[in-house]
Amino acid sequence: MTVTLDADLLALQEMRTAVTNAKEAQLRFMDFTQEQVDRIVKAVADAAYEKSGELGELAVKETGMGIAAHKKIKNEVGSKAVYESIKDLKTVGIVGEDKVNKVVEIAAPFGVIAAIIPTTNPTSTAFFKTLIALKTRNAIVVSPHPYAIQCTNEALKVCDKAAVTAGAPEGLIQCLTMSSMEATQQLMKHHDIDLIVATGGGGLVKAAYSSGKPAYGVGPGNVPVYIERTAKIEKAVENIINSKSFDYGTICATEQAMVVDRNVLELVKRELKKNDAYILNDEEKALMEKVISPIPGKVNPKIVGKSPQLIAQLAGIHLPEGTRVIIGLETEVGKNVPFSLEKLSPIFAMYVASDVAHAKELCLSLLNLGGRGHSLSIHTETDAIAREFALEMPVSRILVNTMSSIGAVGGTTGLMPSMTLGCGTFGGNITSDNLTAKHLLNSKRMAYGIKEVQLPKHTETQKQTEEAQVVSNVIQKMGSNDEVDPEMVKDLVSEIIKQLSK
């Protein structure tokens, strides 16, 4: 008789074994010096960077999303750029000392980290999370997206081989290879998991928050981009189309809707055409809406990370040759307005703003629909307007005169290179930062006494005086009845005070 083992049980066992191995390895890793840690991290970053192109191709082949050459760039950011940003960070032992106030800061790892990886950026996110975990002497157990198991696992094999060769304990880097939602859910609740870093769909992020474990999660990024009237239109449109078409729009910080000042609308349209963007007519827009969102309020997963040509084919629309981005003119914002949703594909909504105040209203509506806390992009030569948006918009990143997709992750800006972008309390997250190594550290503080505090002394005389005052007040309230025995009242008050002080 042939015995068939239950796939879910096998996945659960794989998860439990992975956590056990990671825990044992992390305990050994605790004894490593800063020099040993840094050597391991550099080796992993170098190996990941070297395989960026190969793994980019594998990611596209497995997921069917994005562009291999662009995945390569993301892998390079997730490896080399991340390494350069954290290489000098002290993460072992005493990492800071305030000699004036006599406070010593000591770094301690969290332990074992559960990392949830998305299908849109599977290999680059795996590199990034592994590097920041190893830099802080943590172990990592990765749960890949079901549609990206092979490429995520291969990325982690590259990291693991480089780490062990550089002297890391075997078992620090673990990957779950069996697609199981139950195993992922149980991973996040496992007693030996100390932190969850969840990058993915809203359901998984909510599950991470409700697991009972500390968790970093990220919200959606329905990013508006405002082209203000003083912007350098030619450069602004070039940046926007380059950003929107990058890896077919799979970075969560990619622009989703253009808000164009009416005074420069015709200039913008001209530049859009020059940059191979196609503006749909009314009939084509209606067809595209059905493809974007067949079910009201939900984006069709078949368009995510796909080419404009494939998406147009789904809608029965013919595009000019070389089209990079599809644009639909829109006036409304809402769950039932497909073009206003976060589409994670080379499809744009375009709104026309009558002035700056109107532009802010449109941007706020788009953010409230599904992007609060994430990012906003603006192209302007008026710094005061950029600052006005920065002060008023409920976002964690305001990208000025750059590609939002790559700028938000630190590619074209001075922001920390990261593949996990916090949305702050605007978006229900604990941090508004670009997540990095410092977020995976406990900071212990040793503080010497430097101030003297004089505490008031409660003498027996004070106690007797207070009791006498209470007795006097009691007798006074009872009236002038001669039958009241002051000694009896005094004894009663003393007994009450004695009982209360126990």
Coordinates of C-alpha atoms in Angstrom, one line a residue:
M1 CA 0.0 0.0 0.0
T2 CA 1.3 3.5 -0.9
V3 CA 1.2 6.0 1.9
T4 CA 0.7 9.6 0.9
L5 CA 2.0 12.1 3.4
D6 CA -0.1 15.2 4.0
A7 CA 1.5 18.2 2.3
D8 CA 0.4 20.6 5.0
L9 CA 1.9 18.4 7.7
L10 CA 5.1 18.2 5.8
A11 CA 5.2 22.0 5.5
L12 CA 4.6 22.4 9.2
Q13 CA 7.4 20.0 10.0
E14 CA 9.7 21.8 7.6
M15 CA 8.9 25.1 9.3
R16 CA 9.5 23.8 12.8
T17 CA 12.8 22.2 11.8
A18 CA 13.9 25.5 10.2
V19 CA 13.1 27.5 13.3
T20 CA 14.9 25.0 15.5
N21 CA 18.0 25.1 13.3
A22 CA 17.9 28.9 13.1
K23 CA 17.6 29.2 16.9
E24 CA 20.6 26.9 17.5
A25 CA 22.7 28.8 14.9
Q26 CA 21.7 32.2 16.3
L27 CA 22.8 31.2 19.8
R28 CA 26.2 30.4 18.4
F29 CA 26.2 33.6 16.4
M30 CA 25.8 35.6 19.6
D31 CA 29.5 35.1 20.5
F32 CA 30.8 36.5 17.2
T33 CA 32.8 39.8 17.2
Q34 CA 32.0 42.8 15.2
E35 CA 34.9 42.0 12.9
Q36 CA 33.6 38.4 12.3
V37 CA 30.0 39.7 11.7
D38 CA 31.2 42.3 9.2
R39 CA 33.3 39.8 7.3
I40 CA 30.3 37.6 6.9
V41 CA 28.0 40.4 5.8
K42 CA 30.4 41.6 3.2
A43 CA 30.8 38.1 1.8
V44 CA 27.0 37.7 1.5
A45 CA 26.6 41.1 -0.2
D46 CA 29.4 40.4 -2.7
A47 CA 27.9 37.0 -3.6
A48 CA 24.4 38.4 -3.9
Y49 CA 25.6 41.3 -6.1
E50 CA 27.5 38.9 -8.4
K51 CA 24.3 36.8 -8.9
S52 CA 22.0 39.8 -9.4
G53 CA 21.5 39.3 -13.1
E54 CA 21.1 35.6 -13.0
L55 CA 18.5 35.8 -10.2
G56 CA 16.7 38.6 -11.9
E57 CA 16.1 36.4 -14.9
L58 CA 15.0 33.5 -12.6
A59 CA 12.5 35.8 -10.8
V60 CA 10.9 36.9 -14.1
K61 CA 10.8 33.3 -15.4
E62 CA 9.1 32.0 -12.3
T63 CA 6.7 34.8 -11.4
G64 CA 5.9 36.1 -14.9
M65 CA 6.3 39.6 -13.5
G66 CA 8.6 42.5 -14.4
I67 CA 11.7 42.9 -16.5
A68 CA 14.9 40.9 -15.9
A69 CA 17.2 43.9 -16.5
H70 CA 15.2 45.9 -13.9
K71 CA 15.1 43.0 -11.4
K72 CA 18.9 43.0 -11.7
I73 CA 19.0 46.7 -10.7
K74 CA 16.8 45.9 -7.7
N75 CA 19.0 43.0 -6.7
E76 CA 22.0 45.3 -6.8
V77 CA 20.2 47.8 -4.6
G78 CA 19.2 45.0 -2.2
S79 CA 22.8 43.8 -2.0
K80 CA 25.5 46.3 -2.7
A81 CA 23.6 49.5 -1.8
V82 CA 22.2 48.0 1.3
Y83 CA 25.7 46.8 2.4
E84 CA 27.3 50.2 1.8
S85 CA 24.6 51.8 4.0
I86 CA 25.1 49.5 7.0
K87 CA 28.7 48.4 6.8
D88 CA 30.0 51.0 9.4
L89 CA 27.1 50.5 11.8
K90 CA 28.2 49.1 15.2
T91 CA 26.0 46.2 16.1
V92 CA 28.1 44.1 18.6
G93 CA 28.8 44.9 22.2
I94 CA 29.2 48.6 23.4
V95 CA 28.1 50.7 20.5
G96 CA 27.9 54.1 22.2
E97 CA 28.9 56.0 25.3
D98 CA 27.9 59.3 26.7
K99 CA 30.7 60.1 29.1
V100 CA 29.1 63.3 30.4
N101 CA 25.9 61.7 31.5
K102 CA 27.6 58.3 32.1
V103 CA 25.3 56.2 29.9
V104 CA 26.7 53.2 28.0
E105 CA 24.7 51.8 25.1
I106 CA 25.0 48.0 24.3
A107 CA 23.6 46.3 21.2
A108 CA 21.8 43.0 21.4
P109 CA 20.1 41.0 18.7
F110 CA 16.4 40.2 18.6
G111 CA 17.0 36.5 18.0
V112 CA 15.2 34.6 15.1
I113 CA 13.4 36.7 12.5
A114 CA 10.5 35.5 10.4
A115 CA 10.6 37.2 7.0
I116 CA 7.7 37.3 4.6
I117 CA 8.8 37.9 1.0
P118 CA 6.5 39.3 -1.8
T119 CA 6.2 38.0 -5.3
T120 CA 6.8 41.4 -6.8
N121 CA 10.4 41.8 -5.5
P122 CA 11.3 38.3 -4.3
T123 CA 15.1 38.1 -4.7
S124 CA 16.0 41.7 -3.9
T125 CA 13.9 41.6 -0.7
A126 CA 15.4 38.2 0.3
F127 CA 18.9 39.8 -0.1
F128 CA 18.0 42.9 1.8
K129 CA 16.4 41.1 4.8
T130 CA 19.2 38.6 5.0
L131 CA 21.9 41.3 5.1
I132 CA 20.2 43.4 7.8
A133 CA 19.5 40.3 9.9
L134 CA 23.1 39.0 9.7
K135 CA 24.5 42.4 10.4
T136 CA 22.7 42.4 13.7
R137 CA 23.5 38.8 14.7
N138 CA 20.0 37.6 14.1
A139 CA 19.0 34.4 12.3
I140 CA 16.3 34.5 9.6
V141 CA 13.6 32.1 8.5
V142 CA 12.1 33.2 5.2
S143 CA 8.6 32.4 3.9
P144 CA 8.5 33.1 0.2
H145 CA 5.4 33.9 -1.8
P146 CA 3.9 30.7 -3.3
Y147 CA 4.6 32.0 -6.8
A148 CA 8.2 32.8 -6.1
I149 CA 9.5 29.9 -4.0
Q150 CA 12.3 28.8 -6.4
C151 CA 13.9 32.2 -7.1
T152 CA 13.7 33.2 -3.4
N153 CA 15.2 29.9 -2.3
E154 CA 18.0 30.2 -4.9
A155 CA 18.7 33.8 -3.6
L156 CA 19.0 32.5 -0.1
K157 CA 21.2 29.6 -1.1
V158 CA 23.6 32.2 -2.5
C159 CA 23.5 34.0 0.8
D160 CA 23.9 30.9 2.9
K161 CA 26.8 29.5 1.0
A162 CA 28.7 32.8 1.2
A163 CA 27.9 33.2 4.9
V164 CA 29.1 29.7 5.9
T165 CA 32.2 30.0 3.8
A166 CA 33.0 33.3 5.6
G167 CA 32.6 31.5 9.0
A168 CA 29.0 31.9 9.9
P169 CA 27.3 29.1 11.9
E170 CA 25.4 26.7 9.6
G171 CA 21.6 27.1 9.9
L172 CA 21.4 30.9 10.3
I173 CA 19.6 31.4 7.0
Q174 CA 16.5 29.2 6.5
C175 CA 13.9 29.1 3.7
L176 CA 10.5 27.4 3.6
T177 CA 10.2 25.6 0.3
M178 CA 6.6 24.2 0.6
S179 CA 3.8 26.5 -0.3
S180 CA 1.6 26.5 2.8
M181 CA -0.4 29.4 4.3
E182 CA -0.8 27.3 7.5
A183 CA 2.9 26.9 7.9
T184 CA 3.4 30.6 7.3
Q185 CA 0.7 31.5 9.9
Q186 CA 2.3 29.1 12.4
L187 CA 5.8 30.4 11.7
M188 CA 4.6 33.9 12.8
K189 CA 3.3 32.4 16.1
H190 CA 6.2 30.0 16.8
H191 CA 7.5 30.5 20.4
D192 CA 11.1 30.8 19.1
I193 CA 10.3 33.6 16.6
D194 CA 11.3 36.9 18.1
L195 CA 10.3 39.4 15.3
I196 CA 8.3 39.4 12.1
V197 CA 9.3 41.5 9.1
A198 CA 6.3 41.3 6.7
T199 CA 6.5 42.7 3.2
G200 CA 3.5 41.5 1.1
G201 CA -0.3 41.6 0.8
G202 CA -2.5 43.3 3.4
G203 CA -3.8 40.0 4.7
L204 CA -0.3 38.7 5.6
V205 CA 0.6 42.0 7.2
K206 CA -2.5 41.9 9.4
A207 CA -1.7 38.3 10.3
A208 CA 1.7 39.4 11.4
Y209 CA 0.3 42.1 13.6
S210 CA -2.2 39.7 15.2
S211 CA 0.3 37.0 15.8
G212 CA 1.2 38.3 19.3
K213 CA 4.8 38.9 18.2
P214 CA 6.6 42.2 17.6
A215 CA 6.2 42.9 13.9
Y216 CA 7.3 45.4 11.2
G217 CA 4.7 45.5 8.4
V218 CA 4.2 47.8 5.5
G219 CA 1.0 49.3 3.9
P220 CA 0.0 49.8 0.3
G221 CA 1.5 52.6 -1.8
N222 CA -1.2 54.3 -3.9
V223 CA 1.4 57.0 -4.8
P224 CA 0.2 60.3 -6.4
V225 CA 2.6 62.4 -8.4
Y226 CA 1.9 66.1 -8.8
I227 CA 3.4 68.0 -11.8
E228 CA 3.3 71.6 -10.5
R229 CA 3.2 74.5 -13.0
T230 CA 6.9 75.5 -12.3
A231 CA 8.2 72.0 -12.9
K232 CA 10.7 71.3 -15.7
I233 CA 8.1 69.5 -17.7
E234 CA 10.4 67.6 -20.1
K235 CA 12.5 66.2 -17.3
A236 CA 9.5 65.6 -15.0
V237 CA 7.6 63.5 -17.5
E238 CA 10.8 61.6 -18.5
N239 CA 11.3 60.7 -14.8
I240 CA 7.7 59.7 -14.3
I241 CA 7.5 57.4 -17.3
N242 CA 10.9 55.8 -16.5
S243 CA 9.7 55.2 -13.0
K244 CA 6.3 53.9 -13.9
S245 CA 7.6 51.5 -16.5
F246 CA 10.5 50.3 -14.3
D247 CA 10.0 46.6 -13.8
Y248 CA 6.4 47.1 -15.0
G249 CA 5.4 49.0 -11.9
T250 CA 6.1 46.3 -9.3
I251 CA 7.7 48.6 -6.6
C252 CA 5.2 49.7 -4.1
A253 CA 6.5 53.3 -4.2
T254 CA 5.8 53.6 -8.0
E255 CA 3.6 56.5 -9.0
Q256 CA 0.0 55.4 -9.5
A257 CA -1.8 58.6 -10.5
M258 CA -0.6 61.8 -12.1
V259 CA -2.1 65.1 -10.9
V260 CA -1.3 67.8 -13.5
D261 CA -1.6 71.5 -13.1
R262 CA -4.0 72.7 -15.8
N263 CA -1.6 75.4 -16.9
V264 CA 0.9 72.8 -18.1
L265 CA -1.5 70.1 -19.2
E266 CA -0.8 70.4 -23.0
L267 CA 2.9 70.5 -22.4
V268 CA 2.7 67.3 -20.3
K269 CA 0.6 65.5 -22.9
R270 CA 3.1 66.4 -25.6
E271 CA 6.0 65.0 -23.5
L272 CA 4.0 61.9 -22.6
K273 CA 3.7 61.1 -26.2
K274 CA 7.4 61.7 -26.8
N275 CA 8.1 59.2 -23.9
D276 CA 5.9 56.5 -25.5
A277 CA 2.9 56.9 -23.2
Y278 CA -0.5 56.2 -24.7
I279 CA -3.6 58.1 -23.5
L280 CA -6.8 56.0 -24.0
N281 CA -9.9 57.4 -25.6
D282 CA -13.3 57.0 -23.8
E283 CA -14.2 53.7 -25.3
E284 CA -10.7 52.2 -24.7
K285 CA -10.8 53.5 -21.1
A286 CA -14.1 51.7 -20.4
L287 CA -12.6 48.5 -21.7
M288 CA -9.5 48.9 -19.6
E289 CA -11.5 49.6 -16.5
K290 CA -13.0 46.1 -16.7
V291 CA -9.5 44.6 -17.0
I292 CA -8.1 46.6 -14.1
S293 CA -10.9 45.7 -11.7
P294 CA -13.3 43.0 -12.8
I295 CA -14.5 42.9 -9.2
P296 CA -15.3 46.4 -7.8
G297 CA -12.6 47.6 -5.4
K298 CA -10.1 44.8 -6.3
V299 CA -7.2 44.9 -8.8
N300 CA -7.0 42.1 -11.2
P301 CA -3.8 40.0 -10.3
K302 CA -3.4 39.2 -14.0
I303 CA -2.2 42.7 -14.7
V304 CA 0.3 43.0 -11.9
G305 CA 3.9 43.3 -13.2
K306 CA 2.8 42.7 -16.8
S307 CA 3.7 44.6 -20.0
P308 CA 1.4 47.2 -21.5
Q309 CA 1.1 45.1 -24.5
L310 CA -0.2 42.0 -22.6
I311 CA -2.6 44.2 -20.6
A312 CA -3.9 45.9 -23.7
Q313 CA -4.4 42.4 -25.3
L314 CA -6.6 41.4 -22.3
A315 CA -8.7 44.5 -22.9
G316 CA -8.9 44.0 -26.7
I317 CA -7.0 47.3 -27.3
H318 CA -4.4 47.9 -29.9
L319 CA -1.4 50.0 -28.7
P320 CA 1.1 51.9 -30.8
E321 CA 4.4 50.0 -31.1
G322 CA 6.8 50.7 -28.3
T323 CA 4.1 51.9 -25.8
R324 CA 5.6 51.9 -22.3
V325 CA 2.7 53.2 -20.2
I326 CA -1.1 53.3 -20.6
I327 CA -2.9 56.4 -19.3
G328 CA -6.6 57.0 -18.6
L329 CA -7.9 60.5 -18.0
E330 CA -9.9 60.5 -14.7
T331 CA -11.9 62.9 -12.6
E332 CA -13.1 60.7 -9.7
V333 CA -11.4 58.8 -6.8
G334 CA -12.9 55.8 -5.2
K335 CA -13.0 52.0 -4.7
N336 CA -15.3 51.7 -7.7
V337 CA -13.0 53.9 -9.9
P338 CA -10.5 51.3 -11.3
F339 CA -7.9 53.9 -12.5
S340 CA -7.7 55.4 -9.0
L341 CA -6.6 52.1 -7.3
E342 CA -3.0 50.9 -6.7
K343 CA -2.4 48.9 -9.9
L344 CA 1.2 47.7 -9.6
S345 CA 1.5 47.7 -13.4
P346 CA 2.3 50.3 -16.1
I347 CA -1.2 51.8 -16.0
F348 CA -1.7 55.4 -15.0
A349 CA -4.6 57.6 -14.0
M350 CA -4.3 61.3 -14.9
Y351 CA -6.1 64.1 -13.1
V352 CA -6.1 67.8 -13.9
A353 CA -5.8 70.2 -11.0
S354 CA -7.0 73.8 -11.2
D355 CA -4.5 75.0 -8.6
V356 CA -2.2 73.9 -5.8
A357 CA -5.2 73.6 -3.3
H358 CA -7.1 71.4 -5.8
A359 CA -3.9 69.2 -6.3
K360 CA -3.7 68.7 -2.6
E361 CA -7.3 67.6 -2.4
L362 CA -6.8 65.1 -5.2
C363 CA -3.6 63.7 -3.7
L364 CA -5.2 63.4 -0.3
S365 CA -8.2 61.5 -1.8
L366 CA -5.9 59.1 -3.6
L367 CA -3.8 58.5 -0.4
N368 CA -7.0 58.0 1.7
L369 CA -8.2 55.4 -0.8
G370 CA -5.2 53.1 -0.1
G371 CA -1.9 54.8 0.3
R372 CA -1.8 56.7 3.6
G373 CA 1.6 56.8 5.1
H374 CA 3.6 55.6 2.1
S375 CA 4.9 58.0 -0.4
L376 CA 4.1 61.1 -2.5
S377 CA 6.0 62.5 -5.5
I378 CA 6.1 66.1 -6.7
H379 CA 7.9 67.8 -9.5
T380 CA 8.3 71.5 -9.0
E381 CA 10.9 74.3 -9.0
T382 CA 9.2 76.1 -6.1
D383 CA 10.7 74.7 -2.9
A384 CA 8.0 76.4 -0.8
I385 CA 5.3 74.3 -2.5
A386 CA 7.3 71.0 -2.1
R387 CA 7.6 71.9 1.6
E388 CA 3.9 72.7 1.8
F389 CA 3.1 69.2 0.5
A390 CA 5.6 67.6 2.9
L391 CA 4.1 69.3 5.9
E392 CA 0.5 68.5 5.0
M393 CA 0.4 65.2 3.3
P394 CA 0.0 62.0 5.5
V395 CA 3.0 60.2 4.0
S396 CA 6.4 59.1 5.2
R397 CA 8.3 59.9 2.1
I398 CA 8.0 63.0 -0.2
L399 CA 10.1 62.5 -3.4
V400 CA 11.0 65.7 -5.2
N401 CA 12.1 65.9 -8.8
T402 CA 13.1 62.2 -9.1
M403 CA 11.8 58.8 -9.9
S404 CA 9.5 57.8 -7.0
S405 CA 9.9 54.0 -7.5
I406 CA 13.7 54.0 -7.2
G407 CA 14.0 57.2 -5.1
A408 CA 11.9 55.9 -2.3
V409 CA 14.1 52.8 -1.9
G410 CA 17.2 54.9 -1.8
G411 CA 18.3 54.5 -5.4
T412 CA 18.3 58.1 -6.5
T413 CA 17.9 59.8 -3.1
G414 CA 19.7 60.1 0.2
L415 CA 17.1 57.8 1.9
M416 CA 18.3 54.5 3.4
P417 CA 18.4 51.7 0.8
S418 CA 15.6 49.4 1.8
M419 CA 13.1 47.0 0.3
T420 CA 10.6 47.5 3.2
L421 CA 9.2 51.0 3.5
G422 CA 7.4 51.8 6.7
C423 CA 4.2 53.9 6.6
G424 CA 4.1 55.1 10.2
T425 CA 0.8 55.4 12.1
F426 CA -0.7 57.1 9.0
G427 CA -0.8 53.6 7.5
G428 CA -1.0 51.5 10.7
N429 CA 2.7 50.7 10.9
I430 CA 5.0 51.1 13.9
T431 CA 7.7 52.9 11.9
S432 CA 7.7 55.5 9.1
D433 CA 11.4 54.7 8.3
N434 CA 13.0 52.8 5.5
L435 CA 13.6 49.7 7.4
T436 CA 17.3 48.8 7.9
A437 CA 19.7 47.1 10.3
K438 CA 19.1 49.4 13.2
H439 CA 15.5 48.3 13.4
L440 CA 16.6 44.8 14.2
L441 CA 18.6 45.6 17.3
N442 CA 17.7 45.8 21.0
S443 CA 19.6 48.7 22.7
K444 CA 20.5 48.1 26.3
R445 CA 21.7 51.0 28.4
M446 CA 23.9 51.0 31.5
A447 CA 23.4 54.2 33.5
Y448 CA 25.5 55.4 36.5
G449 CA 23.9 57.5 39.2
I450 CA 24.9 61.2 38.6
K451 CA 22.2 63.0 40.6
E452 CA 21.4 63.0 44.3
V453 CA 17.7 63.0 45.4
Q454 CA 16.7 64.1 48.9
L455 CA 13.6 62.2 50.1
P456 CA 11.4 63.8 52.8
K457 CA 11.6 61.9 56.2
H458 CA 8.4 60.9 57.9
T459 CA 9.2 61.3 61.7
E460 CA 7.3 59.7 64.6
T461 CA 6.4 63.3 65.8
Q462 CA 4.8 64.0 62.4
K463 CA 2.9 60.7 62.6
Q464 CA 1.6 61.6 66.1
T465 CA 0.6 65.1 65.0
E466 CA -1.3 63.7 62.0
E467 CA -3.1 61.1 64.1
A468 CA -4.1 63.8 66.6
Q469 CA -5.5 66.0 63.9
V470 CA -7.6 63.1 62.5
V471 CA -8.9 62.3 66.0
S472 CA -9.8 65.9 66.6
N473 CA -11.7 66.1 63.2
V474 CA -13.6 62.9 64.0
I475 CA -14.7 64.1 67.5
Q476 CA -15.7 67.5 66.0
K477 CA -17.9 65.8 63.4
M478 CA -19.5 63.6 66.0
G479 CA -20.6 66.6 68.0
S480 CA -20.1 67.7 71.7
N481 CA -21.7 64.5 73.1
D482 CA -20.0 63.8 76.5
E483 CA -20.3 60.1 75.9
V484 CA -17.5 60.3 73.2
D485 CA -14.3 58.8 74.5
P486 CA -11.3 60.6 72.9
E487 CA -9.0 57.7 73.8
M488 CA -11.3 55.2 72.1
V489 CA -11.4 57.3 69.0
K490 CA -7.6 57.7 69.1
D491 CA -7.1 53.9 69.4
L492 CA -9.6 53.3 66.5
V493 CA -7.8 55.8 64.2
S494 CA -4.4 54.3 65.0
E495 CA -5.7 50.8 64.2
I496 CA -7.1 52.0 60.9
I497 CA -3.9 53.7 59.9
K498 CA -1.9 50.6 60.9
Q499 CA -4.2 48.4 58.7
L500 CA -3.9 50.8 55.7
S501 CA -0.1 50.9 56.0
K502 CA 0.3 47.1 55.7

